[in-house]
Amino acid sequence: MCRHAARPDTHQYPSNRGRQSFRDSVAGFYARRFGVEVDPVAEIIPCLGAKEAIANLNLAFLDPGDVALASDPGYPVYTTGPLLAGAEPVPMPLVPELGFQPDLDAIPADVARRARLMYLNYPNNPTGGVIEDDFFARAVDFARRHDVIVVHDNAYSEITYDGYRAPSFLATPGAKEVGLEVFSLSKTYNMTGWRSGAVVGNADLVSAFWQLKTNIDSGMFEALQEASVAALDSNQDSVARMCAIYQRRRDVLVDALRAMGLAVEPPKGAIYVWARVPEGETSASFTERVLEEAAVVVSPGSAYGRAGEGFVRMSLTLADDRLDEAAERIARLVAG
Ligand SMILES: Cc1ncc(COP(=O)(O)O)c(C=O)c1O
């Protein structure tokens, strides 16, 4: 980044299409990592992080009266984005017994008829759910039958544990006909503040998104595009080291929560532990008690949607000693 920021030619207005080097690098990553061939010219466009892309995709594809199907619990922009576009977000509850996948057969016919977008996200925030079956194929089938655009938020594809490797949605046969994937460098390379990502997939959809963005922002700082190339083309050892750190923290936290009698499964992906609150508590009451009496901040599951009620989310992005201390304080609280 420093080297490229020192070059005067990276300070001009960028093109919204992105530098050739950036698009080639994303295409190379998709081929190496996911076995997915994408055309760097027509099927990739840079975005200023996944959040920007998710918010703007609503403006690109939704009209008032349309429905956007949103994973519940889910990243909040899956519901606020459609509202900003004048459309209606309809929650798709993620079912714990289905590995935190939605039951697509439970979507009412009138909702499916009005649906234009469907937001999916695996590895999942906040539940830690991952794809281990043919769910993406069923999502493609649903999208074809109901003329829905699937947007798969792939922000956590590289943050996985226990040897699990997350697939790209685009590796599913037919996926590129019906959808897009939003890829982000934020979590994989600890670049959250840099705002680098890419929208990858169906060429017509990518083009529509590009058209919208030419009227909203002026592209990604070119030095950042080159820094992103360096990250994507690197040997990925740093990512493996980081996942090992998160996995150690996950195990510490899961062991501590289980010792307290809380029901929790060790997640195979993402950077959160999703735990059921003790009997008799709600998400909000347990969150408040943990804050007031143990001075530890956890997130109430209900903040991510109605289906998150009864859970709290705990983040693994805390130094080991702080995480240990938080676990101990919560344990004392539950014991008392
Ligand atoms: C599921 C999910 N999608 C997207 C984002 C945002 O990613 P970015 O930093 O690329 O905007 C987050 C950040 O927490 C997230 O959890």
Short mmCIF file of C-alpha atoms and ligand atoms in Angstrom, two decimals:
data_model
loop_
_atom_site.label_atom_id
_atom_site.label_comp_id
_atom_site.label_asym_id
_atom_site.label_seq_id
_atom_site.Cartn_x
_atom_site.Cartn_y
_atom_site.Cartn_z
CA MET A 1 0.00 0.00 0.00
CA CYS A 2 2.76 2.46 0.94
CA ARG A 3 4.63 1.80 -2.27
CA HIS A 4 1.57 2.27 -4.46
CA ALA A 5 0.32 5.30 -2.51
CA ALA A 6 3.67 6.99 -3.23
CA ARG A 7 3.00 6.77 -6.97
CA PRO A 8 1.37 9.95 -8.33
CA ASP A 9 -0.54 7.99 -10.99
CA THR A 10 -2.61 6.11 -8.41
CA HIS A 11 -4.20 9.36 -7.15
CA GLN A 12 -6.38 10.11 -10.16
CA TYR A 13 -10.10 9.32 -10.30
CA PRO A 14 -10.29 5.57 -10.69
CA SER A 15 -12.58 3.84 -13.18
CA ASN A 16 -15.62 2.21 -11.59
CA ARG A 17 -14.75 -0.93 -13.54
CA GLY A 18 -11.54 -1.28 -11.56
CA ARG A 19 -7.98 -1.80 -12.69
CA GLN A 20 -7.26 -4.74 -14.93
CA SER A 21 -4.74 -5.96 -12.33
CA PHE A 22 -7.41 -5.96 -9.60
CA ARG A 23 -9.96 -7.81 -11.71
CA ASP A 24 -7.34 -10.34 -12.88
CA SER A 25 -6.29 -10.91 -9.30
CA VAL A 26 -9.86 -11.55 -8.10
CA ALA A 27 -10.39 -13.91 -11.07
CA GLY A 28 -7.15 -15.72 -10.21
CA PHE A 29 -8.21 -16.08 -6.58
CA TYR A 30 -11.61 -17.46 -7.60
CA ALA A 31 -9.97 -20.00 -9.92
CA ARG A 32 -7.31 -21.14 -7.41
CA ARG A 33 -9.38 -21.10 -4.27
CA PHE A 34 -12.90 -22.00 -5.43
CA GLY A 35 -12.34 -23.65 -8.82
CA VAL A 36 -14.64 -21.01 -10.34
CA GLU A 37 -13.87 -19.42 -13.71
CA VAL A 38 -14.93 -15.78 -13.91
CA ASP A 39 -14.38 -13.36 -16.76
CA PRO A 40 -12.32 -10.52 -15.27
CA VAL A 41 -13.80 -8.03 -17.75
CA ALA A 42 -17.51 -8.77 -17.57
CA GLU A 43 -18.06 -10.66 -14.33
CA ILE A 44 -16.11 -8.69 -11.70
CA ILE A 45 -16.42 -5.16 -10.39
CA PRO A 46 -14.70 -3.70 -7.32
CA CYS A 47 -16.81 -2.50 -4.41
CA LEU A 48 -15.97 -0.39 -1.39
CA GLY A 49 -16.42 -3.32 0.96
CA ALA A 50 -19.29 -5.80 1.05
CA LYS A 51 -21.53 -3.41 2.96
CA GLU A 52 -21.52 -0.82 0.20
CA ALA A 53 -22.25 -3.50 -2.38
CA ILE A 54 -25.12 -5.03 -0.40
CA ALA A 55 -26.74 -1.63 0.22
CA ASN A 56 -26.41 -0.52 -3.41
CA LEU A 57 -27.54 -3.86 -4.90
CA ASN A 58 -30.95 -3.08 -3.44
CA LEU A 59 -31.05 0.23 -5.29
CA ALA A 60 -29.95 -1.49 -8.48
CA PHE A 61 -32.52 -4.28 -8.45
CA LEU A 62 -35.50 -3.46 -6.23
CA ASP A 63 -38.59 -1.41 -6.98
CA PRO A 64 -41.24 -0.40 -4.46
CA GLY A 65 -43.47 -3.41 -3.83
CA ASP A 66 -40.68 -5.92 -4.45
CA VAL A 67 -39.63 -8.32 -1.73
CA ALA A 68 -36.07 -9.08 -0.63
CA LEU A 69 -35.70 -12.37 1.23
CA ALA A 70 -33.25 -11.84 4.06
CA SER A 71 -31.51 -14.42 6.25
CA ASP A 72 -32.82 -14.05 9.81
CA PRO A 73 -30.76 -13.66 11.94
CA GLY A 74 -28.52 -11.82 9.50
CA TYR A 75 -26.24 -8.93 8.72
CA PRO A 76 -28.51 -5.91 9.27
CA VAL A 77 -28.05 -4.40 5.78
CA TYR A 78 -30.05 -7.32 4.27
CA THR A 79 -33.12 -5.68 5.80
CA THR A 80 -32.22 -1.97 5.97
CA GLY A 81 -31.00 -1.95 2.34
CA PRO A 82 -34.37 -3.06 0.89
CA LEU A 83 -36.15 -0.51 3.09
CA LEU A 84 -33.97 2.28 1.69
CA ALA A 85 -34.96 1.10 -1.80
CA GLY A 86 -38.67 1.33 -0.87
CA ALA A 87 -38.99 -2.46 -1.00
CA GLU A 88 -40.04 -4.96 1.63
CA PRO A 89 -37.53 -7.16 3.46
CA VAL A 90 -39.08 -10.50 4.39
CA PRO A 91 -37.13 -12.57 6.91
CA MET A 92 -36.17 -16.16 6.11
CA PRO A 93 -35.63 -17.78 9.52
CA LEU A 94 -32.39 -19.76 9.73
CA VAL A 95 -33.28 -23.05 11.36
CA PRO A 96 -30.79 -24.36 13.97
CA GLU A 97 -31.82 -27.97 13.20
CA LEU A 98 -31.02 -27.36 9.50
CA GLY A 99 -27.51 -26.12 10.30
CA PHE A 100 -28.76 -22.53 10.27
CA GLN A 101 -30.05 -22.75 6.71
CA PRO A 102 -33.48 -21.39 5.77
CA ASP A 103 -36.30 -23.78 4.85
CA LEU A 104 -36.94 -22.61 1.28
CA ASP A 105 -40.12 -24.71 1.09
CA ALA A 106 -41.57 -22.65 3.94
CA ILE A 107 -41.49 -19.41 1.93
CA PRO A 108 -45.14 -18.55 1.18
CA ALA A 109 -46.12 -18.57 -2.52
CA ASP A 110 -47.21 -14.92 -2.58
CA VAL A 111 -43.88 -13.85 -1.03
CA ALA A 112 -41.92 -15.96 -3.53
CA ARG A 113 -43.92 -14.38 -6.38
CA ARG A 114 -42.96 -10.84 -5.28
CA ALA A 115 -39.38 -11.74 -4.33
CA ARG A 116 -36.65 -10.20 -6.47
CA LEU A 117 -33.57 -10.70 -4.26
CA MET A 118 -32.47 -13.34 -1.78
CA TYR A 119 -29.61 -12.72 0.66
CA LEU A 120 -27.58 -15.69 1.81
CA ASN A 121 -24.35 -15.71 3.81
CA TYR A 122 -22.11 -18.71 4.60
CA PRO A 123 -19.98 -18.96 6.69
CA ASN A 124 -22.74 -17.13 8.49
CA ASN A 125 -22.78 -14.09 10.69
CA PRO A 126 -24.05 -14.36 13.40
CA THR A 127 -24.67 -18.12 13.74
CA GLY A 128 -21.38 -19.53 12.41
CA GLY A 129 -23.39 -21.87 10.15
CA VAL A 130 -21.62 -23.28 7.08
CA ILE A 131 -22.65 -25.12 3.90
CA GLU A 132 -22.00 -28.85 4.05
CA ASP A 133 -24.76 -30.13 1.79
CA ASP A 134 -26.55 -29.23 -1.46
CA PHE A 135 -28.26 -26.13 -0.07
CA PHE A 136 -26.76 -23.82 -2.70
CA ALA A 137 -28.15 -26.09 -5.45
CA ARG A 138 -31.59 -25.82 -3.87
CA ALA A 139 -31.20 -22.03 -3.72
CA VAL A 140 -30.35 -21.98 -7.46
CA ASP A 141 -33.43 -24.09 -8.16
CA PHE A 142 -35.61 -21.72 -6.10
CA ALA A 143 -34.12 -18.70 -7.88
CA ARG A 144 -34.86 -20.21 -11.30
CA ARG A 145 -38.43 -21.14 -10.41
CA HIS A 146 -39.25 -17.74 -8.92
CA ASP A 147 -37.03 -15.45 -10.99
CA VAL A 148 -35.08 -14.31 -7.95
CA ILE A 149 -31.53 -12.93 -7.88
CA VAL A 150 -29.43 -14.70 -5.25
CA VAL A 151 -26.85 -12.50 -3.56
CA HIS A 152 -24.38 -14.59 -1.61
CA ASP A 153 -22.41 -12.57 0.92
CA ASN A 154 -19.04 -14.32 1.00
CA ALA A 155 -17.37 -12.08 3.60
CA TYR A 156 -16.11 -15.03 5.71
CA SER A 157 -15.12 -17.62 3.11
CA GLU A 158 -11.53 -17.79 4.34
CA ILE A 159 -12.26 -17.76 8.08
CA THR A 160 -12.92 -21.42 8.78
CA TYR A 161 -11.90 -24.08 11.31
CA ASP A 162 -11.27 -27.78 11.80
CA GLY A 163 -10.10 -28.18 8.20
CA TYR A 164 -13.43 -27.03 6.73
CA ARG A 165 -13.10 -25.11 3.41
CA ALA A 166 -16.05 -22.91 2.48
CA PRO A 167 -17.33 -23.15 -1.11
CA SER A 168 -18.19 -20.21 -3.32
CA PHE A 169 -21.87 -19.99 -4.23
CA LEU A 170 -20.65 -19.52 -7.81
CA ALA A 171 -19.21 -23.05 -7.81
CA THR A 172 -22.79 -24.39 -7.83
CA PRO A 173 -24.04 -25.37 -11.30
CA GLY A 174 -26.35 -22.63 -12.59
CA ALA A 175 -25.37 -20.12 -9.90
CA LYS A 176 -23.92 -17.65 -12.36
CA GLU A 177 -27.23 -17.61 -14.25
CA VAL A 178 -29.13 -16.46 -11.18
CA GLY A 179 -26.81 -14.61 -8.92
CA LEU A 180 -23.91 -12.69 -7.60
CA GLU A 181 -21.38 -13.17 -4.87
CA VAL A 182 -20.09 -10.32 -2.74
CA PHE A 183 -16.46 -10.94 -1.83
CA SER A 184 -14.64 -8.90 0.81
CA LEU A 185 -11.02 -8.48 1.85
CA SER A 186 -12.05 -7.06 5.25
CA LYS A 187 -11.94 -10.16 7.41
CA THR A 188 -9.50 -12.34 5.47
CA TYR A 189 -6.68 -9.80 5.48
CA ASN A 190 -7.68 -7.65 8.49
CA MET A 191 -8.45 -4.78 6.11
CA THR A 192 -11.81 -3.75 7.56
CA GLY A 193 -11.03 -0.03 7.45
CA TRP A 194 -9.65 -0.11 3.93
CA ARG A 195 -12.96 -0.83 2.15
CA SER A 196 -12.02 -3.37 -0.48
CA GLY A 197 -14.19 -6.04 -2.03
CA ALA A 198 -15.66 -7.24 -5.30
CA VAL A 199 -19.01 -8.17 -6.77
CA VAL A 200 -18.58 -11.31 -8.86
CA GLY A 201 -20.98 -13.29 -11.02
CA ASN A 202 -23.66 -12.88 -13.66
CA ALA A 203 -22.45 -10.42 -16.32
CA ASP A 204 -25.81 -8.65 -16.79
CA LEU A 205 -26.22 -8.18 -13.05
CA VAL A 206 -22.63 -6.97 -12.67
CA SER A 207 -23.23 -4.51 -15.48
CA ALA A 208 -26.42 -3.16 -13.87
CA PHE A 209 -24.57 -2.72 -10.61
CA TRP A 210 -21.74 -0.93 -12.42
CA GLN A 211 -24.26 1.41 -14.06
CA LEU A 212 -25.72 2.33 -10.68
CA LYS A 213 -22.30 2.85 -9.13
CA THR A 214 -21.14 5.20 -11.87
CA ASN A 215 -23.81 7.54 -10.47
CA ILE A 216 -22.93 7.08 -6.81
CA ASP A 217 -19.20 6.71 -6.22
CA SER A 218 -16.08 7.16 -8.29
CA GLY A 219 -14.41 3.83 -7.75
CA MET A 220 -11.78 2.44 -5.41
CA PHE A 221 -8.49 4.27 -4.64
CA GLU A 222 -6.06 2.73 -7.10
CA ALA A 223 -3.30 2.22 -4.51
CA LEU A 224 -5.83 0.19 -2.52
CA GLN A 225 -6.63 -1.88 -5.59
CA GLU A 226 -2.91 -2.68 -5.91
CA ALA A 227 -2.66 -3.46 -2.17
CA SER A 228 -5.63 -5.80 -2.62
CA VAL A 229 -3.81 -7.52 -5.48
CA ALA A 230 -0.83 -8.06 -3.14
CA ALA A 231 -3.10 -9.61 -0.52
CA LEU A 232 -5.02 -11.85 -2.95
CA ASP A 233 -1.87 -13.01 -4.76
CA SER A 234 0.07 -13.71 -1.55
CA ASN A 235 0.66 -17.27 -0.33
CA GLN A 236 -2.20 -16.98 2.22
CA ASP A 237 -0.01 -18.16 5.12
CA SER A 238 -1.15 -15.15 7.15
CA VAL A 239 -4.75 -16.28 6.73
CA ALA A 240 -3.97 -19.78 8.02
CA ARG A 241 -2.13 -18.31 11.02
CA MET A 242 -5.05 -16.00 11.79
CA CYS A 243 -7.60 -18.82 11.56
CA ALA A 244 -5.50 -20.85 14.01
CA ILE A 245 -5.65 -17.95 16.46
CA TYR A 246 -9.43 -17.61 16.10
CA GLN A 247 -9.87 -21.37 16.44
CA ARG A 248 -7.93 -21.38 19.72
CA ARG A 249 -10.08 -18.55 21.05
CA ARG A 250 -13.23 -20.31 19.85
CA ASP A 251 -12.27 -23.43 21.79
CA VAL A 252 -11.53 -21.46 24.96
CA LEU A 253 -14.86 -19.68 24.77
CA VAL A 254 -16.93 -22.74 23.83
CA ASP A 255 -15.37 -24.78 26.67
CA ALA A 256 -16.07 -21.99 29.15
CA LEU A 257 -19.67 -21.57 28.01
CA ARG A 258 -20.31 -25.33 28.11
CA ALA A 259 -18.82 -25.51 31.60
CA MET A 260 -21.47 -22.97 32.59
CA GLY A 261 -24.17 -25.20 31.14
CA LEU A 262 -24.91 -23.05 28.10
CA ALA A 263 -25.82 -24.90 24.89
CA VAL A 264 -23.30 -24.00 22.22
CA GLU A 265 -21.77 -25.69 19.18
CA PRO A 266 -18.24 -24.77 18.06
CA PRO A 267 -18.73 -22.92 14.76
CA LYS A 268 -16.80 -24.07 11.67
CA GLY A 269 -16.61 -20.58 10.24
CA ALA A 270 -16.83 -16.81 10.83
CA ILE A 271 -15.60 -15.06 13.95
CA TYR A 272 -18.46 -15.49 16.40
CA VAL A 273 -19.78 -17.92 18.96
CA TRP A 274 -23.57 -18.15 18.91
CA ALA A 275 -24.87 -19.43 22.24
CA ARG A 276 -28.32 -20.09 23.63
CA VAL A 277 -29.09 -17.97 26.69
CA PRO A 278 -29.79 -19.73 30.01
CA GLU A 279 -33.34 -20.94 30.79
CA GLY A 280 -35.65 -18.13 31.77
CA GLU A 281 -33.62 -15.38 30.08
CA THR A 282 -34.21 -13.54 26.80
CA SER A 283 -31.48 -12.31 24.47
CA ALA A 284 -31.92 -8.79 25.82
CA SER A 285 -32.17 -9.70 29.52
CA PHE A 286 -29.05 -11.91 29.40
CA THR A 287 -27.11 -9.30 27.42
CA GLU A 288 -28.06 -6.66 29.94
CA ARG A 289 -27.18 -8.84 32.92
CA VAL A 290 -23.79 -9.73 31.43
CA LEU A 291 -23.12 -6.06 30.79
CA GLU A 292 -24.35 -4.77 34.16
CA GLU A 293 -22.97 -7.53 36.39
CA ALA A 294 -19.89 -8.81 34.53
CA ALA A 295 -19.02 -5.69 32.51
CA VAL A 296 -18.76 -7.78 29.35
CA VAL A 297 -20.41 -6.79 26.08
CA VAL A 298 -22.17 -9.54 24.15
CA SER A 299 -24.65 -8.91 21.32
CA PRO A 300 -28.29 -9.92 21.79
CA GLY A 301 -29.25 -12.41 19.05
CA SER A 302 -32.52 -10.55 18.57
CA ALA A 303 -30.56 -7.58 17.20
CA TYR A 304 -29.92 -9.68 14.06
CA GLY A 305 -33.59 -10.52 13.51
CA ARG A 306 -36.52 -12.13 15.26
CA ALA A 307 -35.14 -15.64 14.74
CA GLY A 308 -32.08 -14.64 16.77
CA GLU A 309 -34.16 -14.42 19.94
CA GLY A 310 -32.87 -16.78 22.63
CA PHE A 311 -29.24 -16.44 21.54
CA VAL A 312 -26.31 -14.13 22.14
CA ARG A 313 -23.35 -13.55 19.84
CA MET A 314 -19.82 -13.33 21.17
CA SER A 315 -16.95 -12.13 19.05
CA LEU A 316 -13.54 -13.82 18.75
CA THR A 317 -11.80 -10.60 17.68
CA LEU A 318 -10.47 -9.92 21.15
CA ALA A 319 -6.94 -10.60 22.43
CA ASP A 320 -6.65 -14.01 24.13
CA ASP A 321 -6.18 -12.69 27.68
CA ARG A 322 -9.23 -10.41 27.39
CA LEU A 323 -11.31 -13.26 26.02
CA ASP A 324 -10.22 -15.51 28.91
CA GLU A 325 -11.15 -12.81 31.37
CA ALA A 326 -14.55 -12.26 29.74
CA ALA A 327 -15.28 -16.01 29.85
CA GLU A 328 -14.31 -16.15 33.54
CA ARG A 329 -16.49 -13.18 34.43
CA ILE A 330 -19.51 -14.63 32.63
CA ALA A 331 -18.89 -17.99 34.34
CA ARG A 332 -18.91 -16.33 37.77
CA LEU A 333 -22.14 -14.59 36.88
CA VAL A 334 -23.93 -17.73 35.72
CA ALA A 335 -22.62 -19.70 38.72
CA GLY A 336 -23.83 -16.99 41.11
C1 LIG B 1 -21.95 -11.03 6.89
C2 LIG B 1 -21.21 -9.76 6.69
N1 LIG B 1 -21.24 -9.18 5.48
C3 LIG B 1 -20.57 -8.05 5.25
C4 LIG B 1 -19.86 -7.41 6.24
C5 LIG B 1 -19.15 -6.14 5.92
O1 LIG B 1 -18.02 -6.37 5.17
P1 LIG B 1 -17.18 -5.18 4.55
O2 LIG B 1 -16.20 -4.73 5.57
O3 LIG B 1 -16.53 -5.78 3.35
O4 LIG B 1 -18.13 -4.08 4.19
C6 LIG B 1 -19.80 -7.97 7.51
C7 LIG B 1 -19.06 -7.30 8.60
O5 LIG B 1 -19.17 -7.58 9.74
C8 LIG B 1 -20.50 -9.17 7.74
O6 LIG B 1 -20.51 -9.74 8.94
#
